[in-house]
Structures are given as structure tokens and as C-alpha cells.
Amino acid sequence: RSTPRGATSFDVHATSAVTVHMIHSPTTQPTINSRWPLDPDIEVAVTIDVTSRTVNDNKVKISYYGREGNELAVAWLYLTCVEISLDVDVSRSGRVKSKGKDKAKWTWGPDGQGAVLLVNCDRDSPGAGGTDSGQVDIRTPAGRVGSRGSPWGFPTSIPSLHVPRVPADLQDMSVMLLRTQGPSAIFAECQVVLHVPETDADKVRVFHAIRDDFQPHYKPVLGPDKLSYVLDHAGHGENTFYVEGLAFPDRGFSGLVSFSASLLEVPHKNAPGTPIFTDTVVFRVAPWIMTPNTQQPLEVFVCSIKQGLDSNEAFMEGLRVLLKKANCKLTVCSEQDTRSDRWIQDELEFGYVEAPHKTFPVVFDSPRNRGLKDFAFKKILGPDFGYVTREPPGNYVTSLDSFGNLDVSPPVTVRGKEYPLGRILIGSPLPWASGRRMSKAVRDFLYAQKVQAPVEVYSEWLSVGHVDEFLTFVPAFDRKGFRLLLASPNACYKLFQEKQRQGHGEATQFIGLKGSERRSIDEILADESLRSDNRHVQRCIDWNRDLLKQELGLSEQDIIDIPQLFILTESRADALFPDMV
């Protein structure tokens, strides 16, 4: 629009802070005196790396020339550079660095990038009714900030006598910094607005750390009921925000959430602003990660049953001796707390969440809801111990919703693809068959975590229907670092036949097993109905054997067959004697 009639070329000069970029095709070149032809394919871009001290303190001069080389006109472009930078821990180093690249991009893996957000699902606030994410305000007692080691090799805080006391709850959150710098006159006419998309707003909450008389307080500024926040006193440096996750990845929610900071030009007080610039960052909510039982145990939870004929005192005594040898903590759940429900493995599953700045365990409470229904919420949820649950609509559950039907493999590599956290195993019917299934709410949650891609194995042939009745993993010092143990009727018949040949056919089995008649090896081997039942069971287990070899990348050398017999009751199998559980 500023080009005069008759102009054929131009040149560009700028003050020292401005860099001029000429964008042109390879065939277009400047003349010997650095003038460019007025070609529509040429673009001129300017950048500034130094924040302006005053308005219009940078200039660009464009001179236009005619065919004879005479200057026909001059146009001046006045520039003011302001800094608007929204920053998060893109590099996953545990620290927020300024001017990160590709902040709106998130990629998986050790070489990936993108900030991580934790669901604030523990309870640091004493007396709070639920998890911290359910509290709109930060009301935790402050704790002294000290230097602690971290798995990433940096101190989580710097020790100092003058460091302000930070509420423990903030340590579960991710830091987001908004830097604004520039002439105050610009920010008097413009607004800086922090905002979140409506689709993400119910998944997160953001607190603004505001210093008042040297005492910081934390103002909730974004979340389920607030999509934007206008920054007061913009242009004066750095503002710190704390971001907490409110929801785990699930059906319809990938786990990605974004935040943006926009500079808006506002013509007058009540008018909507026009965006001049927007900076966007992306977080991924950390998935719930299940831990395999091949890892070193830290703590064992067990239910004490003292009343009645089914007392487990003998078992408890043996377990105490074992855990003392293993130097492992034992937590005994009283009969009053468990309401005489001993099957704690069916009620809950332990996992964890992890970000560069914080890791803590999270218990997943099943929708089974028997005697142990409230145990995880009342007794395990606490400071740095999170809680999550999923309830199916109408609370309709089957035996397959118990977490004895939920397992996870150790780390595996399958056809070149690595699963460094293992793969979750869920018991189900055959893929083409109807029958009992783990509720959709629980399966959707497990699939949405992504990092432990679930495998659905066939367990519905069992009366109870749990995967832990016929498989488990144990550590090993060679090969893949573990072995898969599979229940095997064939191995049991082979063992009994071997003992029969050795002259032990009359040896009595099932001594001390309540509800079962004592039978000799000869009688078991002669029972054709039992043998027929176990041929069917072996076929069911063999189907799983092939599936697990394929989906976990196993070979026969990775599997150990454990002698076990079953008996069919109305077409489903029960263990004839205590099985893999």
C-alpha cells in the first residue's frame, strides 16, 4: 500500500536490534547495490530479540526506487517488542526453562518432549472429605522446604532459611510460568489473558501464586467453572501458576490438555479484545501405572480373620516369618476394618503416577464393593498416597470386576515393540463369545492409560473367572528376568502317573482340605469324568498359552507348568485343590 507509482525496486534498513529476513525464490536475487525487485513472490520478515524499553524504539526503513535508480519514496515501520512467554517443563528435567521450542507438541518416550501433569488424587489436607483435587482451595498446613534427592539427579528445592513455606499440596502440581515484559504503555492498552479450552476445563485446575506482604497465597484462576483469567499488572516480569490434574485419561479423554496466554488489543473497557499473539503449552496427564509382582515388595497388606472356623492365624504367622526374612513391611487390616472380608487382592490394586518432579503410589479400588468396600478410601488414601476408582452405571458388577482378575506382566518386547512397564492382563470371555465381562467403565479406564496396553485373556471358563487362578509371574535371574507360571492339568496327571509307577498309587491326597473327600492317586487317575473335565480345562489354558506367547513375546522356555486339577460345575471350572491364587 505504500509503494509509489513507477517504483521497480526497494531496499530495507533497520535499527540494530531488528533482524531483517528476505524470503524469495532461488532465481530472484538482489542487484549489486542490494536492492530487490518489487516481485510479488518476495516477502520481508523482521524479528527482534530484545524487549523494547519504550514504545516505537525500533524502526525499519523501506526505500522505493524507480527505473533510473532514483529514490521515489520512503516508508517507516515503527516496532515495539514485548515478551509474552508461557513456559512449562517441556524437557521433563524437573525445571521450567524459558523459550522452549514446540511447546504445543507432546511426544512419548525417553527422547520425547512435553510437560507432565499429575492427578492430585492423594489427601494432603487433614480432615478433607475426599482427594485434594476435590478441594477448590489450597488449605494444607505449610511444610518446610528442604533439599531432597530425586531420580532425575536434581534437588527438588533449594535449602534456605528465607525460602517461603510451601503447602505440601503444591508439590503434587506442575509449575507453569507466564513471563511478560515490555513498555508499560503497551500493557495499559492491552490485556494478557490466560485461558483453557472448554473441552479441557473440567480436567484441570490452575492456581496463581500471588505475593502479598511476603506471604504468598494461591488464587484459583482456571478450572471447571472458569475458562479465562486476565492478568493484573502485566509487563512486570514473571507470574507463577500451579496446575493440578482433576481427571485421569479415560474414554473420550486422551490425557492431553492445553493452556494459552494471549495478548489482546482492547479498544475500550467493555469491548472484546482482538488477539495480537498467543503462546500455547500442552500437558499430558500422567497415566495410572500398575506394578508387577516381580518387583521388590515394599509393603504387604493382609486381612486378619480371627473369628469362626475360617481363622487365618496360622497363615498370618507364616507370613510374618517370611516378611521378616524379606525385610518387608507388613500392614495387618483388622477384621473390624475389613468386615471379615479376607480377599484384599480382589478389592484393590496398587499402582503409581509419575512426573519429573514427583512420584507417589495410587490405589485403584475395584467396584466389587463387598466387606472391603471402604477400606482403600478410609485407610490407604492419605498424604502422597492417591486413590482412584471406577463404578459401572447402576453399580452392576460380576465376579470378573474383582481385581484378582487384573494382572500385569513384567517388562516385555513383542515383535520389536518395547513395553518397558509390561502389559496389563484382563480376564474375559473368548473374543467372539458372550458372557461375564469386566465392566466397561473399568476396561475403558485401563485401556486409556496407554502405557501398559492391555491384553484380554480367556478366564470365563472358571466359576470365579479370575486370571490369578491359572497364571502368575515370578522373578528369574536369566532370560527375560521372569517366568510365567501356568496351571497345567497335563503336568498334574504326568506327576501322578510317575508316582503311580514308583509304587505310590495308594498315597492319599487332599488331607486337611475342607469339603473334599480323601482320594488316592490311583482313584484320581481312574476317574474318567475328572479326566474329561481336565481335558477341557487344558484346552482353555492352552488357548491362553498361545495368546500370551504371541502378545508378551514369550517362548516355551519362559513358561513353567504347575501341576493343577480342576472340576467342572455347571460347565465352569473350580480348582480341585488350592490353585495359583
GROMACS .gro file of N, CA and C in nm, residues 247-307:
model
  183
  247ALA      N    1  -0.856  -3.527   3.643
  247ALA     CA    2  -0.910  -3.650   3.582
  247ALA      C    3  -0.800  -3.729   3.514
  248PHE      N    4  -0.803  -3.860   3.532
  248PHE     CA    5  -0.713  -3.949   3.460
  248PHE      C    6  -0.759  -3.965   3.315
  249PRO      N    7  -0.667  -4.003   3.226
  249PRO     CA    8  -0.711  -4.040   3.091
  249PRO      C    9  -0.823  -4.145   3.101
  250ASP      N   10  -0.919  -4.134   3.013
  250ASP     CA   11  -1.034  -4.226   3.015
  250ASP      C   12  -1.101  -4.219   2.878
  251ARG      N   13  -1.207  -4.294   2.863
  251ARG     CA   14  -1.279  -4.292   2.736
  251ARG      C   15  -1.322  -4.148   2.705
  252GLY      N   16  -1.285  -4.100   2.588
  252GLY     CA   17  -1.320  -3.964   2.550
  252GLY      C   18  -1.222  -3.859   2.597
  253PHE      N   19  -1.118  -3.899   2.669
  253PHE     CA   20  -1.016  -3.804   2.717
  253PHE      C   21  -0.879  -3.867   2.701
  254SER      N   22  -0.801  -3.815   2.606
  254SER     CA   23  -0.669  -3.874   2.575
  254SER      C   24  -0.567  -3.848   2.684
  255GLY      N   25  -0.593  -3.747   2.768
  255GLY     CA   26  -0.494  -3.708   2.870
  255GLY      C   27  -0.422  -3.579   2.834
  256LEU      N   28  -0.438  -3.531   2.709
  256LEU     CA   29  -0.373  -3.406   2.668
  256LEU      C   30  -0.460  -3.286   2.704
  257VAL      N   31  -0.399  -3.185   2.765
  257VAL     CA   32  -0.468  -3.060   2.796
  257VAL      C   33  -0.376  -2.944   2.756
  258SER      N   34  -0.437  -2.834   2.711
  258SER     CA   35  -0.356  -2.721   2.668
  258SER      C   36  -0.397  -2.594   2.742
  259PHE      N   37  -0.301  -2.503   2.753
  259PHE     CA   38  -0.324  -2.370   2.809
  259PHE      C   39  -0.262  -2.269   2.714
  260SER      N   40  -0.321  -2.151   2.707
  260SER     CA   41  -0.268  -2.046   2.621
  260SER      C   42  -0.265  -1.914   2.695
  261ALA      N   43  -0.167  -1.832   2.658
  261ALA     CA   44  -0.161  -1.693   2.704
  261ALA      C   45  -0.171  -1.604   2.581
  262SER      N   46  -0.266  -1.512   2.581
  262SER     CA   47  -0.287  -1.426   2.464
  262SER      C   48  -0.272  -1.279   2.502
  263LEU      N   49  -0.210  -1.204   2.411
  263LEU     CA   50  -0.205  -1.059   2.423
  263LEU      C   51  -0.320  -1.004   2.339
  264LEU      N   52  -0.413  -0.934   2.404
  264LEU     CA   53  -0.531  -0.884   2.337
  264LEU      C   54  -0.529  -0.731   2.330
  265GLU      N   55  -0.561  -0.679   2.212
  265GLU     CA   56  -0.578  -0.535   2.197
  265GLU      C   57  -0.723  -0.502   2.231
  266VAL      N   58  -0.744  -0.414   2.330
  266VAL     CA   59  -0.879  -0.382   2.378
  266VAL      C   60  -0.908  -0.236   2.345
  267PRO      N   61  -1.002  -0.210   2.252
  267PRO     CA   62  -1.029  -0.071   2.212
  267PRO      C   63  -1.088   0.014   2.324
  268HIS      N   64  -1.179  -0.043   2.404
  268HIS     CA   65  -1.226   0.027   2.523
  268HIS      C   66  -1.271  -0.077   2.625
  269LYS      N   67  -1.303  -0.033   2.746
  269LYS     CA   68  -1.312  -0.120   2.863
  269LYS      C   69  -1.400  -0.243   2.844
  270ASN      N   70  -1.519  -0.228   2.789
  270ASN     CA   71  -1.612  -0.340   2.784
  270ASN      C   72  -1.612  -0.414   2.649
  271ALA      N   73  -1.523  -0.376   2.561
  271ALA     CA   74  -1.518  -0.439   2.429
  271ALA      C   75  -1.439  -0.569   2.436
  272PRO      N   76  -1.476  -0.669   2.355
  272PRO     CA   77  -1.395  -0.791   2.349
  272PRO      C   78  -1.261  -0.762   2.284
  273GLY      N   79  -1.157  -0.823   2.334
  273GLY     CA   80  -1.023  -0.798   2.283
  273GLY      C   81  -0.996  -0.871   2.152
  274THR      N   82  -0.903  -0.816   2.074
  274THR     CA   83  -0.859  -0.879   1.950
  274THR      C   84  -0.721  -0.940   1.973
  275PRO      N   85  -0.702  -1.071   1.946
  275PRO     CA   86  -0.571  -1.132   1.972
  275PRO      C   87  -0.462  -1.076   1.883
  276ILE      N   88  -0.353  -1.038   1.944
  276ILE     CA   89  -0.232  -0.997   1.872
  276ILE      C   90  -0.135  -1.114   1.864
  277PHE      N   91  -0.127  -1.188   1.973
  277PHE     CA   92  -0.031  -1.300   1.981
  277PHE      C   93  -0.082  -1.399   2.084
  278THR      N   94  -0.059  -1.528   2.059
  278THR     CA   95  -0.096  -1.634   2.153
  278THR      C   96   0.018  -1.734   2.165
  279ASP      N   97   0.052  -1.770   2.288
  279ASP     CA   98   0.153  -1.874   2.315
  279ASP      C   99   0.082  -1.989   2.384
  280THR      N  100   0.105  -2.113   2.337
  280THR     CA  101   0.031  -2.230   2.386
  280THR      C  102   0.126  -2.338   2.436
  281VAL      N  103   0.089  -2.400   2.548
  281VAL     CA  104   0.165  -2.514   2.602
  281VAL      C  105   0.070  -2.633   2.619
  282VAL      N  106   0.128  -2.753   2.618
  282VAL     CA  107   0.049  -2.875   2.631
  282VAL      C  108   0.105  -2.960   2.745
  283PHE      N  109   0.015  -3.012   2.828
  283PHE     CA  110   0.049  -3.112   2.929
  283PHE      C  111  -0.015  -3.245   2.889
  284ARG      N  112   0.043  -3.354   2.937
  284ARG     CA  113  -0.028  -3.482   2.936
  284ARG      C  114  -0.046  -3.526   3.080
  285VAL      N  115  -0.169  -3.564   3.114
  285VAL     CA  116  -0.195  -3.616   3.247
  285VAL      C  117  -0.126  -3.752   3.259
  286ALA      N  118  -0.044  -3.768   3.364
  286ALA     CA  119   0.030  -3.893   3.383
  286ALA      C  120  -0.067  -4.010   3.401
  287PRO      N  121  -0.042  -4.121   3.333
  287PRO     CA  122  -0.131  -4.237   3.348
  287PRO      C  123  -0.112  -4.306   3.482
  288TRP      N  124  -0.216  -4.380   3.522
  288TRP     CA  125  -0.202  -4.472   3.636
  288TRP      C  126  -0.126  -4.593   3.586
  289ILE      N  127  -0.017  -4.627   3.655
  289ILE     CA  128   0.072  -4.737   3.613
  289ILE      C  129   0.068  -4.847   3.717
  290MET      N  130   0.039  -4.968   3.672
  290MET     CA  131   0.027  -5.084   3.761
  290MET      C  132   0.164  -5.148   3.779
  291THR      N  133   0.193  -5.196   3.898
  291THR     CA  134   0.325  -5.255   3.925
  291THR      C  135   0.319  -5.408   3.926
  292PRO      N  136   0.413  -5.475   3.855
  292PRO     CA  137   0.414  -5.621   3.854
  292PRO      C  138   0.466  -5.677   3.985
  293ASN      N  139   0.417  -5.796   4.021
  293ASN     CA  140   0.459  -5.854   4.149
  293ASN      C  141   0.599  -5.914   4.142
  294THR      N  142   0.668  -5.900   4.029
  294THR     CA  143   0.808  -5.943   4.023
  294THR      C  144   0.903  -5.838   4.079
  295GLN      N  145   0.852  -5.717   4.105
  295GLN     CA  146   0.937  -5.614   4.164
  295GLN      C  147   0.956  -5.639   4.314
  296GLN      N  148   1.058  -5.575   4.368
  296GLN     CA  149   1.087  -5.589   4.511
  296GLN      C  150   0.969  -5.538   4.593
  297PRO      N  151   0.913  -5.621   4.682
  297PRO     CA  152   0.799  -5.575   4.762
  297PRO      C  153   0.842  -5.473   4.867
  298LEU      N  154   0.759  -5.370   4.887
  298LEU     CA  155   0.783  -5.269   4.989
  298LEU      C  156   0.693  -5.290   5.111
  299GLU      N  157   0.569  -5.330   5.082
  299GLU     CA  158   0.472  -5.343   5.189
  299GLU      C  159   0.369  -5.447   5.149
  300VAL      N  160   0.329  -5.529   5.243
  300VAL     CA  161   0.227  -5.631   5.218
  300VAL      C  162   0.106  -5.602   5.306
  301PHE      N  163  -0.011  -5.596   5.243
  301PHE     CA  164  -0.137  -5.577   5.315
  301PHE      C  165  -0.207  -5.712   5.326
  302VAL      N  166  -0.251  -5.746   5.446
  302VAL     CA  167  -0.319  -5.875   5.466
  302VAL      C  168  -0.433  -5.855   5.565
  303CYS      N  169  -0.542  -5.927   5.541
  303CYS     CA  170  -0.659  -5.919   5.630
  303CYS      C  171  -0.649  -6.025   5.738
  304SER      N  172  -0.667  -5.983   5.861
  304SER     CA  173  -0.666  -6.077   5.974
  304SER      C  174  -0.808  -6.126   6.000
  305ILE      N  175  -0.826  -6.258   5.999
  305ILE     CA  176  -0.957  -6.319   6.028
  305ILE      C  177  -0.938  -6.408   6.151
  306LYS      N  178  -0.993  -6.363   6.263
  306LYS     CA  179  -0.974  -6.439   6.388
  306LYS      C  180  -1.099  -6.514   6.430
  307GLN      N  181  -1.215  -6.470   6.381
  307GLN     CA  182  -1.341  -6.528   6.428
  307GLN      C  183  -1.376  -6.654   6.349
   0.00000   0.00000   0.00000
